[in-house]
Amino acid sequence: MLLKLLLSVFSESMQARFMKRRGIILGTRRKNGREVYTYMFHRLFAEVVYKNDDPDASAEHVRLIVGLKRLQYYLEREAKQYYEHH
């Protein structure tokens, strides 16, 4: 997807800022004791971890995922790994 390619030249903080401003927040979840924010902009999804779990702070980590099927696969794999270790 062209948008993901364009965003890939941005820093993670810029990617997070773009998704937060232009996208829709789908929700939050806990992962490894951290709050993960999930955003959607058209067919692009982003999982963002902010410093101190504060969405007003800069991003610590951003994962971009193109397409709903890939997001579903990613979340299913994450859930499976979580339940295997707990």
N, CA, C and O atoms as a CHARMM CRD file, in Angstrom:
* protein
*
  344
    1    1 MET  N      0.84000  -1.17700   0.00000 PROA 1      0.00000
    2    1 MET  CA     0.00000   0.00000   0.00000 PROA 1      0.00000
    3    1 MET  C      0.88300   1.23700   0.00000 PROA 1      0.00000
    4    1 MET  O      1.86400   1.31000   0.74000 PROA 1      0.00000
    5    2 LEU  N      0.53900   2.18900  -0.81500 PROA 2      0.00000
    6    2 LEU  CA     1.32300   3.40400  -0.97300 PROA 2      0.00000
    7    2 LEU  C      1.41900   4.19000   0.32800 PROA 2      0.00000
    8    2 LEU  O      2.47800   4.73300   0.64600 PROA 2      0.00000
    9    3 LEU  N      0.33200   4.25700   1.08000 PROA 3      0.00000
   10    3 LEU  CA     0.34000   5.00800   2.33900 PROA 3      0.00000
   11    3 LEU  C      1.35600   4.43100   3.31500 PROA 3      0.00000
   12    3 LEU  O      2.08300   5.18300   3.96400 PROA 3      0.00000
   13    4 LYS  N      1.41600   3.10600   3.42900 PROA 4      0.00000
   14    4 LYS  CA     2.39100   2.48000   4.33700 PROA 4      0.00000
   15    4 LYS  C      3.80200   2.81800   3.88800 PROA 4      0.00000
   16    4 LYS  O      4.66900   3.09900   4.71600 PROA 4      0.00000
   17    5 LEU  N      4.03900   2.79200   2.58100 PROA 5      0.00000
   18    5 LEU  CA     5.35900   3.13900   2.06100 PROA 5      0.00000
   19    5 LEU  C      5.71500   4.57900   2.41200 PROA 5      0.00000
   20    5 LEU  O      6.83500   4.86100   2.83600 PROA 5      0.00000
   21    6 LEU  N      4.76200   5.48600   2.23700 PROA 6      0.00000
   22    6 LEU  CA     5.01600   6.88400   2.56500 PROA 6      0.00000
   23    6 LEU  C      5.26800   7.05900   4.05700 PROA 6      0.00000
   24    6 LEU  O      6.16200   7.80500   4.45500 PROA 6      0.00000
   25    7 LEU  N      4.48000   6.37300   4.88100 PROA 7      0.00000
   26    7 LEU  CA     4.66300   6.48400   6.33100 PROA 7      0.00000
   27    7 LEU  C      5.96900   5.86300   6.79300 PROA 7      0.00000
   28    7 LEU  O      6.50200   6.25000   7.83300 PROA 7      0.00000
   29    8 SER  N      6.49500   4.90000   6.03500 PROA 8      0.00000
   30    8 SER  CA     7.72200   4.22100   6.45800 PROA 8      0.00000
   31    8 SER  C      8.92700   5.16200   6.49800 PROA 8      0.00000
   32    8 SER  O      9.91600   4.85900   7.16500 PROA 8      0.00000
   33    9 VAL  N      8.86200   6.28100   5.80800 PROA 9      0.00000
   34    9 VAL  CA     9.96900   7.23300   5.86000 PROA 9      0.00000
   35    9 VAL  C      9.83900   8.16300   7.06900 PROA 9      0.00000
   36    9 VAL  O     10.77800   8.89000   7.39300 PROA 9      0.00000
   37   10 PHE  N      8.69500   8.14300   7.72900 PROA 10     0.00000
   38   10 PHE  CA     8.48300   8.95700   8.92400 PROA 10     0.00000
   39   10 PHE  C      9.07300   8.24900  10.13700 PROA 10     0.00000
   40   10 PHE  O      9.21700   7.02700  10.13800 PROA 10     0.00000
   41   11 SER  N      9.41000   9.01000  11.15900 PROA 11     0.00000
   42   11 SER  CA     9.80900   8.41600  12.43000 PROA 11     0.00000
   43   11 SER  C      8.57900   7.76500  13.06200 PROA 11     0.00000
   44   11 SER  O      7.45100   8.04400  12.65700 PROA 11     0.00000
   45   12 GLU  N      8.79600   6.90600  14.04400 PROA 12     0.00000
   46   12 GLU  CA     7.66500   6.26300  14.70600 PROA 12     0.00000
   47   12 GLU  C      6.76100   7.29600  15.37300 PROA 12     0.00000
   48   12 GLU  O      5.54000   7.13700  15.37000 PROA 12     0.00000
   49   13 SER  N      7.33800   8.34400  15.94200 PROA 13     0.00000
   50   13 SER  CA     6.52000   9.39500  16.56200 PROA 13     0.00000
   51   13 SER  C      5.64500  10.09000  15.52400 PROA 13     0.00000
   52   13 SER  O      4.48900  10.41100  15.79900 PROA 13     0.00000
   53   14 MET  N      6.19200  10.32300  14.33400 PROA 14     0.00000
   54   14 MET  CA     5.41000  10.96200  13.27600 PROA 14     0.00000
   55   14 MET  C      4.31600  10.02700  12.76600 PROA 14     0.00000
   56   14 MET  O      3.20800  10.47400  12.47000 PROA 14     0.00000
   57   15 GLN  N      4.62300   8.72100  12.66000 PROA 15     0.00000
   58   15 GLN  CA     3.61400   7.74900  12.25000 PROA 15     0.00000
   59   15 GLN  C      2.46600   7.73100  13.25600 PROA 15     0.00000
   60   15 GLN  O      1.29500   7.75800  12.87700 PROA 15     0.00000
   61   16 ALA  N      2.81400   7.68600  14.53600 PROA 16     0.00000
   62   16 ALA  CA     1.79300   7.65800  15.59600 PROA 16     0.00000
   63   16 ALA  C      0.96000   8.93200  15.57500 PROA 16     0.00000
   64   16 ALA  O     -0.26200   8.88100  15.70900 PROA 16     0.00000
   65   17 ARG  N      1.60700  10.05200  15.41000 PROA 17     0.00000
   66   17 ARG  CA     0.89300  11.33500  15.37300 PROA 17     0.00000
   67   17 ARG  C     -0.07500  11.37300  14.19300 PROA 17     0.00000
   68   17 ARG  O     -1.20600  11.83900  14.33500 PROA 17     0.00000
   69   18 PHE  N      0.36100  10.88300  13.02200 PROA 18     0.00000
   70   18 PHE  CA    -0.50600  10.83600  11.84300 PROA 18     0.00000
   71   18 PHE  C     -1.72600   9.96700  12.11500 PROA 18     0.00000
   72   18 PHE  O     -2.85700  10.39000  11.87600 PROA 18     0.00000
   73   19 MET  N     -1.50100   8.74400  12.61900 PROA 19     0.00000
   74   19 MET  CA    -2.61200   7.82100  12.85800 PROA 19     0.00000
   75   19 MET  C     -3.55800   8.36500  13.92600 PROA 19     0.00000
   76   19 MET  O     -4.77200   8.19400  13.81800 PROA 19     0.00000
   77   20 LYS  N     -3.02400   9.00800  14.93800 PROA 20     0.00000
   78   20 LYS  CA    -3.86600   9.56000  16.00200 PROA 20     0.00000
   79   20 LYS  C     -4.72600  10.70300  15.47200 PROA 20     0.00000
   80   20 LYS  O     -5.90100  10.81500  15.82300 PROA 20     0.00000
   81   21 ARG  N     -4.14200  11.54900  14.62800 PROA 21     0.00000
   82   21 ARG  CA    -4.87300  12.72500  14.10200 PROA 21     0.00000
   83   21 ARG  C     -5.83200  12.37200  12.97600 PROA 21     0.00000
   84   21 ARG  O     -6.94800  12.88900  12.92400 PROA 21     0.00000
   85   22 ARG  N     -5.40600  11.49600  12.07700 PROA 22     0.00000
   86   22 ARG  CA    -6.20100  11.21400  10.87800 PROA 22     0.00000
   87   22 ARG  C     -7.03100   9.94800  10.98000 PROA 22     0.00000
   88   22 ARG  O     -8.02000   9.79100  10.26300 PROA 22     0.00000
   89   23 GLY  N     -6.63400   9.03800  11.87000 PROA 23     0.00000
   90   23 GLY  CA    -7.30800   7.75500  11.96900 PROA 23     0.00000
   91   23 GLY  C     -8.39100   7.74100  13.03300 PROA 23     0.00000
   92   23 GLY  O     -8.68800   8.75000  13.67100 PROA 23     0.00000
   93   24 ILE  N     -8.96300   6.57300  13.19600 PROA 24     0.00000
   94   24 ILE  CA    -9.98900   6.32400  14.20500 PROA 24     0.00000
   95   24 ILE  C     -9.39400   5.36600  15.21400 PROA 24     0.00000
   96   24 ILE  O     -8.80100   4.35600  14.83300 PROA 24     0.00000
   97   25 ILE  N     -9.54200   5.66400  16.49800 PROA 25     0.00000
   98   25 ILE  CA    -9.05100   4.72500  17.50000 PROA 25     0.00000
   99   25 ILE  C    -10.05100   3.58200  17.62800 PROA 25     0.00000
  100   25 ILE  O    -11.24400   3.80000  17.83900 PROA 25     0.00000
  101   26 LEU  N     -9.54700   2.37600  17.49700 PROA 26     0.00000
  102   26 LEU  CA   -10.39500   1.20000  17.59200 PROA 26     0.00000
  103   26 LEU  C    -10.47900   0.69100  19.02600 PROA 26     0.00000
  104   26 LEU  O    -11.46800   0.07200  19.41700 PROA 26     0.00000
  105   27 GLY  N     -9.44600   0.95400  19.79700 PROA 27     0.00000
  106   27 GLY  CA    -9.45900   0.51100  21.18700 PROA 27     0.00000
  107   27 GLY  C     -8.06700   0.37300  21.73900 PROA 27     0.00000
  108   27 GLY  O     -7.07600   0.69900  21.08600 PROA 27     0.00000
  109   28 THR  N     -8.01600  -0.12000  22.96100 PROA 28     0.00000
  110   28 THR  CA    -6.74700  -0.36400  23.63400 PROA 28     0.00000
  111   28 THR  C     -6.75700  -1.77700  24.18400 PROA 28     0.00000
  112   28 THR  O     -7.81100  -2.38600  24.37100 PROA 28     0.00000
  113   29 ARG  N     -5.55200  -2.28600  24.44000 PROA 29     0.00000
  114   29 ARG  CA    -5.41400  -3.59000  25.07900 PROA 29     0.00000
  115   29 ARG  C     -4.11100  -3.59800  25.85700 PROA 29     0.00000
  116   29 ARG  O     -3.22400  -2.77600  25.62900 PROA 29     0.00000
  117   30 ARG  N     -4.01400  -4.54300  26.77900 PROA 30     0.00000
  118   30 ARG  CA    -2.79900  -4.70400  27.56700 PROA 30     0.00000
  119   30 ARG  C     -1.92900  -5.76900  26.90500 PROA 30     0.00000
  120   30 ARG  O     -2.41600  -6.83300  26.52300 PROA 30     0.00000
  121   31 LYS  N     -0.64900  -5.47300  26.77500 PROA 31     0.00000
  122   31 LYS  CA     0.30500  -6.42700  26.21900 PROA 31     0.00000
  123   31 LYS  C      1.60700  -6.26700  26.99400 PROA 31     0.00000
  124   31 LYS  O      2.20000  -5.18900  27.02000 PROA 31     0.00000
  125   32 ASN  N      2.03600  -7.34100  27.61800 PROA 32     0.00000
  126   32 ASN  CA     3.26900  -7.31500  28.41700 PROA 32     0.00000
  127   32 ASN  C      3.24500  -6.19200  29.45600 PROA 32     0.00000
  128   32 ASN  O      4.26000  -5.54100  29.70400 PROA 32     0.00000
  129   33 GLY  N      2.07900  -5.97600  30.05500 PROA 33     0.00000
  130   33 GLY  CA     1.94500  -4.95300  31.07800 PROA 33     0.00000
  131   33 GLY  C      1.87900  -3.53300  30.55700 PROA 33     0.00000
  132   33 GLY  O      1.91100  -2.58300  31.33900 PROA 33     0.00000
  133   34 ARG  N      1.78800  -3.37600  29.24700 PROA 34     0.00000
  134   34 ARG  CA     1.75000  -2.04600  28.62900 PROA 34     0.00000
  135   34 ARG  C      0.41100  -1.83900  27.94500 PROA 34     0.00000
  136   34 ARG  O     -0.26000  -2.80100  27.57300 PROA 34     0.00000
  137   35 GLU  N      0.02800  -0.59200  27.78300 PROA 35     0.00000
  138   35 GLU  CA    -1.20400  -0.22900  27.07800 PROA 35     0.00000
  139   35 GLU  C     -0.86800  -0.04400  25.59200 PROA 35     0.00000
  140   35 GLU  O      0.02600   0.72600  25.24100 PROA 35     0.00000
  141   36 VAL  N     -1.59300  -0.75900  24.72700 PROA 36     0.00000
  142   36 VAL  CA    -1.37600  -0.68000  23.28100 PROA 36     0.00000
  143   36 VAL  C     -2.62400  -0.06100  22.65900 PROA 36     0.00000
  144   36 VAL  O     -3.73600  -0.53900  22.88500 PROA 36     0.00000
  145   37 TYR  N     -2.44200   0.99200  21.88300 PROA 37     0.00000
  146   37 TYR  CA    -3.54400   1.70400  21.23300 PROA 37     0.00000
  147   37 TYR  C     -3.59700   1.27300  19.77600 PROA 37     0.00000
  148   37 TYR  O     -2.57500   1.23900  19.09200 PROA 37     0.00000
  149   38 THR  N     -4.80100   0.94400  19.30500 PROA 38     0.00000
  150   38 THR  CA    -4.97200   0.50500  17.92100 PROA 38     0.00000
  151   38 THR  C     -5.78600   1.54000  17.15500 PROA 38     0.00000
  152   38 THR  O     -6.88600   1.91200  17.56200 PROA 38     0.00000
  153   39 TYR  N     -5.22400   1.99900  16.03200 PROA 39     0.00000
  154   39 TYR  CA    -5.85000   3.00600  15.17600 PROA 39     0.00000
  155   39 TYR  C     -6.09100   2.43100  13.78700 PROA 39     0.00000
  156   39 TYR  O     -5.41600   1.49200  13.36600 PROA 39     0.00000
  157   40 MET  N     -7.06600   3.01100  13.07700 PROA 40     0.00000
  158   40 MET  CA    -7.35700   2.62000  11.70200 PROA 40     0.00000
  159   40 MET  C     -7.46800   3.88100  10.83900 PROA 40     0.00000
  160   40 MET  O     -8.12600   4.85100  11.21500 PROA 40     0.00000
  161   41 PHE  N     -6.81900   3.84400   9.69000 PROA 41     0.00000
  162   41 PHE  CA    -6.95700   4.89500   8.67800 PROA 41     0.00000
  163   41 PHE  C     -7.10700   4.17600   7.34500 PROA 41     0.00000
  164   41 PHE  O     -6.15200   3.60200   6.82100 PROA 41     0.00000
  165   42 HSD  N     -8.31700   4.21700   6.80900 PROA 42     0.00000
  166   42 HSD  CA    -8.66100   3.44700   5.60500 PROA 42     0.00000
  167   42 HSD  C     -8.33200   1.98300   5.83600 PROA 42     0.00000
  168   42 HSD  O     -8.90700   1.37500   6.73900 PROA 42     0.00000
  169   43 ARG  N     -7.43700   1.39300   5.06500 PROA 43     0.00000
  170   43 ARG  CA    -7.06700  -0.02500   5.21400 PROA 43     0.00000
  171   43 ARG  C     -5.78300  -0.19900   6.02000 PROA 43     0.00000
  172   43 ARG  O     -5.25400  -1.30700   6.10500 PROA 43     0.00000
  173   44 LEU  N     -5.28300   0.86600   6.60200 PROA 44     0.00000
  174   44 LEU  CA    -4.04400   0.81700   7.37100 PROA 44     0.00000
  175   44 LEU  C     -4.36700   0.83700   8.85800 PROA 44     0.00000
  176   44 LEU  O     -5.13200   1.67700   9.33200 PROA 44     0.00000
  177   45 PHE  N     -3.77600  -0.09700   9.57900 PROA 45     0.00000
  178   45 PHE  CA    -3.94800  -0.18100  11.02600 PROA 45     0.00000
  179   45 PHE  C     -2.60400   0.06200  11.68200 PROA 45     0.00000
  180   45 PHE  O     -1.55700  -0.25300  11.11500 PROA 45     0.00000
  181   46 ALA  N     -2.63900   0.62300  12.87500 PROA 46     0.00000
  182   46 ALA  CA    -1.40500   0.85800  13.62300 PROA 46     0.00000
  183   46 ALA  C     -1.62700   0.50500  15.07900 PROA 46     0.00000
  184   46 ALA  O     -2.63500   0.87300  15.68100 PROA 46     0.00000
  185   47 GLU  N     -0.67000  -0.21200  15.62900 PROA 47     0.00000
  186   47 GLU  CA    -0.62300  -0.44900  17.06000 PROA 47     0.00000
  187   47 GLU  C      0.48300   0.44500  17.59800 PROA 47     0.00000
  188   47 GLU  O      1.61500   0.41200  17.11500 PROA 47     0.00000
  189   48 VAL  N      0.14600   1.24000  18.59800 PROA 48     0.00000
  190   48 VAL  CA     1.09200   2.21700  19.12100 PROA 48     0.00000
  191   48 VAL  C      1.25400   2.03600  20.62400 PROA 48     0.00000
  192   48 VAL  O      0.27400   1.92800  21.36200 PROA 48     0.00000
  193   49 VAL  N      2.50700   2.00600  21.06100 PROA 49     0.00000
  194   49 VAL  CA     2.83500   2.02500  22.48000 PROA 49     0.00000
  195   49 VAL  C      3.48800   3.37800  22.73900 PROA 49     0.00000
  196   49 VAL  O      4.47900   3.73400  22.10200 PROA 49     0.00000
  197   50 TYR  N      2.92300   4.12100  23.67700 PROA 50     0.00000
  198   50 TYR  CA     3.43400   5.45200  24.01200 PROA 50     0.00000
  199   50 TYR  C      4.30600   5.38900  25.26200 PROA 50     0.00000
  200   50 TYR  O      4.15000   4.49300  26.09200 PROA 50     0.00000
  201   51 LYS  N      5.21200   6.33200  25.39200 PROA 51     0.00000
  202   51 LYS  CA     6.02800   6.43700  26.60100 PROA 51     0.00000
  203   51 LYS  C      5.10800   6.63000  27.79600 PROA 51     0.00000
  204   51 LYS  O      4.17700   7.43500  27.75600 PROA 51     0.00000
  205   52 ASN  N      5.37700   5.88700  28.85100 PROA 52     0.00000
  206   52 ASN  CA     4.58200   5.93000  30.08800 PROA 52     0.00000
  207   52 ASN  C      3.11200   5.61500  29.83500 PROA 52     0.00000
  208   52 ASN  O      2.25600   6.01500  30.62400 PROA 52     0.00000
  209   53 ASP  N      2.80300   4.90600  28.74800 PROA 53     0.00000
  210   53 ASP  CA     1.42700   4.55000  28.38000 PROA 53     0.00000
  211   53 ASP  C      0.51000   5.76800  28.28200 PROA 53     0.00000
  212   53 ASP  O     -0.69700   5.66500  28.50600 PROA 53     0.00000
  213   54 ASP  N      1.08400   6.90700  27.94900 PROA 54     0.00000
  214   54 ASP  CA     0.34100   8.17000  27.85600 PROA 54     0.00000
  215   54 ASP  C      0.19600   8.55800  26.38500 PROA 54     0.00000
  216   54 ASP  O      1.19100   8.89600  25.74300 PROA 54     0.00000
  217   55 PRO  N     -1.02300   8.51800  25.83600 PROA 55     0.00000
  218   55 PRO  CA    -1.19200   8.83800  24.41400 PROA 55     0.00000
  219   55 PRO  C     -0.86500  10.28500  24.05300 PROA 55     0.00000
  220   55 PRO  O     -0.82800  10.63400  22.87300 PROA 55     0.00000
  221   56 ASP  N     -0.63200  11.11900  25.04400 PROA 56     0.00000
  222   56 ASP  CA    -0.19600  12.49000  24.76600 PROA 56     0.00000
  223   56 ASP  C      1.32500  12.59500  24.71100 PROA 56     0.00000
  224   56 ASP  O      1.86200  13.64500  24.36000 PROA 56     0.00000
  225   57 ALA  N      2.02200  11.51000  25.05700 PROA 57     0.00000
  226   57 ALA  CA     3.48100  11.47500  24.99100 PROA 57     0.00000
  227   57 ALA  C      3.91000  10.99300  23.60200 PROA 57     0.00000
  228   57 ALA  O      3.07100  10.66700  22.76200 PROA 57     0.00000
  229   58 SER  N      5.21200  10.95200  23.37500 PROA 58     0.00000
  230   58 SER  CA     5.69200  10.47100  22.07700 PROA 58     0.00000
  231   58 SER  C      5.63500   8.94100  22.02900 PROA 58     0.00000
  232   58 SER  O      5.59000   8.27000  23.06100 PROA 58     0.00000
  233   59 ALA  N      5.63700   8.42000  20.82100 PROA 59     0.00000
  234   59 ALA  CA     5.52000   6.97400  20.61700 PROA 59     0.00000
  235   59 ALA  C      6.83200   6.28200  20.93000 PROA 59     0.00000
  236   59 ALA  O      7.91200   6.77400  20.60100 PROA 59     0.00000
  237   60 GLU  N      6.71400   5.13400  21.57200 PROA 60     0.00000
  238   60 GLU  CA     7.86000   4.27400  21.83100 PROA 60     0.00000
  239   60 GLU  C      8.00600   3.23400  20.72900 PROA 60     0.00000
  240   60 GLU  O      9.11300   2.90100  20.30700 PROA 60     0.00000
  241   61 HSD  N      6.85800   2.72600  20.27200 PROA 61     0.00000
  242   61 HSD  CA     6.87000   1.69100  19.23400 PROA 61     0.00000
  243   61 HSD  C      5.58800   1.78300  18.40200 PROA 61     0.00000
  244   61 HSD  O      4.50200   2.00300  18.94000 PROA 61     0.00000
  245   62 VAL  N      5.72700   1.61500  17.09400 PROA 62     0.00000
  246   62 VAL  CA     4.57800   1.61200  16.17700 PROA 62     0.00000
  247   62 VAL  C      4.69600   0.40100  15.26800 PROA 62     0.00000
  248   62 VAL  O      5.75700   0.14100  14.70000 PROA 62     0.00000
  249   63 ARG  N      3.60600  -0.33500  15.13300 PROA 63     0.00000
  250   63 ARG  CA     3.54100  -1.44700  14.18500 PROA 63     0.00000
  251   63 ARG  C      2.43700  -1.11200  13.18800 PROA 63     0.00000
  252   63 ARG  O      1.28100  -0.93900  13.57500 PROA 63     0.00000
  253   64 LEU  N      2.79100  -1.02000  11.90400 PROA 64     0.00000
  254   64 LEU  CA     1.82500  -0.74900  10.84600 PROA 64     0.00000
  255   64 LEU  C      1.40500  -2.06100  10.20300 PROA 64     0.00000
  256   64 LEU  O      2.24400  -2.91500   9.91500 PROA 64     0.00000
  257   65 ILE  N      0.10000  -2.22200   9.97900 PROA 65     0.00000
  258   65 ILE  CA    -0.44800  -3.43200   9.38700 PROA 65     0.00000
  259   65 ILE  C     -1.43700  -3.00900   8.30200 PROA 65     0.00000
  260   65 ILE  O     -2.33900  -2.21200   8.55900 PROA 65     0.00000
  261   66 VAL  N     -1.27100  -3.53600   7.10200 PROA 66     0.00000
  262   66 VAL  CA    -2.14700  -3.19600   5.98800 PROA 66     0.00000
  263   66 VAL  C     -3.20600  -4.27500   5.82500 PROA 66     0.00000
  264   66 VAL  O     -2.88600  -5.44600   5.62600 PROA 66     0.00000
  265   67 GLY  N     -4.46100  -3.87600   5.91100 PROA 67     0.00000
  266   67 GLY  CA    -5.56900  -4.78700   5.63700 PROA 67     0.00000
  267   67 GLY  C     -6.14300  -5.45200   6.87500 PROA 67     0.00000
  268   67 GLY  O     -5.42400  -5.79900   7.81200 PROA 67     0.00000
  269   68 LEU  N     -7.44800  -5.62000   6.85400 PROA 68     0.00000
  270   68 LEU  CA    -8.16400  -6.21000   7.97500 PROA 68     0.00000
  271   68 LEU  C     -7.78500  -7.67700   8.18400 PROA 68     0.00000
  272   68 LEU  O     -7.67600  -8.12500   9.32500 PROA 68     0.00000
  273   69 LYS  N     -7.58500  -8.42200   7.11600 PROA 69     0.00000
  274   69 LYS  CA    -7.20800  -9.83400   7.25600 PROA 69     0.00000
  275   69 LYS  C     -5.86000  -9.98200   7.94100 PROA 69     0.00000
  276   69 LYS  O     -5.68500 -10.85500   8.79100 PROA 69     0.00000
  277   70 ARG  N     -4.91100  -9.13800   7.57800 PROA 70     0.00000
  278   70 ARG  CA    -3.59300  -9.19600   8.22500 PROA 70     0.00000
  279   70 ARG  C     -3.69300  -8.80100   9.68900 PROA 70     0.00000
  280   70 ARG  O     -3.02400  -9.38900  10.54000 PROA 70     0.00000
  281   71 LEU  N     -4.52300  -7.80900   9.98800 PROA 71     0.00000
  282   71 LEU  CA    -4.72100  -7.41700  11.39000 PROA 71     0.00000
  283   71 LEU  C     -5.33000  -8.57000  12.17300 PROA 71     0.00000
  284   71 LEU  O     -4.88700  -8.87300  13.28100 PROA 71     0.00000
  285   72 GLN  N     -6.33400  -9.20800  11.60900 PROA 72     0.00000
  286   72 GLN  CA    -6.97700 -10.33800  12.28100 PROA 72     0.00000
  287   72 GLN  C     -5.96700 -11.45400  12.52900 PROA 72     0.00000
  288   72 GLN  O     -5.90800 -11.99800  13.63200 PROA 72     0.00000
  289   73 TYR  N     -5.18600 -11.79600  11.53500 PROA 73     0.00000
  290   73 TYR  CA    -4.17100 -12.84200  11.67500 PROA 73     0.00000
  291   73 TYR  C     -3.18000 -12.46600  12.77200 PROA 73     0.00000
  292   73 TYR  O     -2.84800 -13.29600  13.61800 PROA 73     0.00000
  293   74 TYR  N     -2.71000 -11.23800  12.76200 PROA 74     0.00000
  294   74 TYR  CA    -1.74900 -10.75300  13.75700 PROA 74     0.00000
  295   74 TYR  C     -2.33200 -10.85400  15.16900 PROA 74     0.00000
  296   74 TYR  O     -1.66100 -11.34400  16.07800 PROA 74     0.00000
  297   75 LEU  N     -3.56100 -10.40100  15.36000 PROA 75     0.00000
  298   75 LEU  CA    -4.17700 -10.43000  16.68700 PROA 75     0.00000
  299   75 LEU  C     -4.44900 -11.86100  17.15300 PROA 75     0.00000
  300   75 LEU  O     -4.30300 -12.16600  18.33600 PROA 75     0.00000
  301   76 GLU  N     -4.84300 -12.73600  16.22800 PROA 76     0.00000
  302   76 GLU  CA    -5.04300 -14.14200  16.58800 PROA 76     0.00000
  303   76 GLU  C     -3.73400 -14.78800  17.03100 PROA 76     0.00000
  304   76 GLU  O     -3.70000 -15.54300  18.00200 PROA 76     0.00000
  305   77 ARG  N     -2.66800 -14.48500  16.31400 PROA 77     0.00000
  306   77 ARG  CA    -1.35000 -15.02400  16.67400 PROA 77     0.00000
  307   77 ARG  C     -0.89400 -14.48800  18.03200 PROA 77     0.00000
  308   77 ARG  O     -0.33500 -15.23200  18.83800 PROA 77     0.00000
  309   78 GLU  N     -1.13200 -13.20600  18.28400 PROA 78     0.00000
  310   78 GLU  CA    -0.78900 -12.61400  19.58000 PROA 78     0.00000
  311   78 GLU  C     -1.56700 -13.27900  20.70800 PROA 78     0.00000
  312   78 GLU  O     -1.00400 -13.58900  21.75800 PROA 78     0.00000
  313   79 ALA  N     -2.86600 -13.49900  20.49200 PROA 79     0.00000
  314   79 ALA  CA    -3.70400 -14.12600  21.51400 PROA 79     0.00000
  315   79 ALA  C     -3.24000 -15.55400  21.77700 PROA 79     0.00000
  316   79 ALA  O     -3.17800 -15.98300  22.92900 PROA 79     0.00000
  317   80 LYS  N     -2.91600 -16.28700  20.72700 PROA 80     0.00000
  318   80 LYS  CA    -2.45000 -17.66100  20.87300 PROA 80     0.00000
  319   80 LYS  C     -1.16200 -17.71000  21.68300 PROA 80     0.00000
  320   80 LYS  O     -1.02200 -18.54500  22.57600 PROA 80     0.00000
  321   81 GLN  N     -0.22700 -16.82600  21.37900 PROA 81     0.00000
  322   81 GLN  CA     1.03600 -16.78000  22.13300 PROA 81     0.00000
  323   81 GLN  C      0.78900 -16.43100  23.59600 PROA 81     0.00000
  324   81 GLN  O      1.43900 -16.98000  24.48600 PROA 81     0.00000
  325   82 TYR  N     -0.14000 -15.52800  23.84400 PROA 82     0.00000
  326   82 TYR  CA    -0.44900 -15.13400  25.22000 PROA 82     0.00000
  327   82 TYR  C     -0.98200 -16.32100  26.00100 PROA 82     0.00000
  328   82 TYR  O     -0.53000 -16.58400  27.11500 PROA 82     0.00000
  329   83 TYR  N     -1.93900 -17.04000  25.42900 PROA 83     0.00000
  330   83 TYR  CA    -2.57700 -18.14600  26.13800 PROA 83     0.00000
  331   83 TYR  C     -1.64500 -19.34900  26.27500 PROA 83     0.00000
  332   83 TYR  O     -1.81400 -20.14700  27.19700 PROA 83     0.00000
  333   84 GLU  N     -0.67300 -19.49700  25.38600 PROA 84     0.00000
  334   84 GLU  CA     0.29500 -20.57800  25.52000 PROA 84     0.00000
  335   84 GLU  C      1.23500 -20.33900  26.70000 PROA 84     0.00000
  336   84 GLU  O      1.73400 -21.29000  27.30100 PROA 84     0.00000
  337   85 HSD  N      1.47300 -19.06900  27.03200 PROA 85     0.00000
  338   85 HSD  CA     2.39500 -18.72700  28.11600 PROA 85     0.00000
  339   85 HSD  C      1.70000 -18.46700  29.44400 PROA 85     0.00000
  340   85 HSD  O      2.36600 -18.24400  30.45500 PROA 85     0.00000
  341   86 HSD  N      0.37300 -18.49200  29.45900 PROA 86     0.00000
  342   86 HSD  CA    -0.34600 -18.22700  30.72200 PROA 86     0.00000
  343   86 HSD  C     -1.25800 -19.35800  31.07900 PROA 86     0.00000
  344   86 HSD  O     -1.93600 -19.30400  32.10500 PROA 86     0.00000
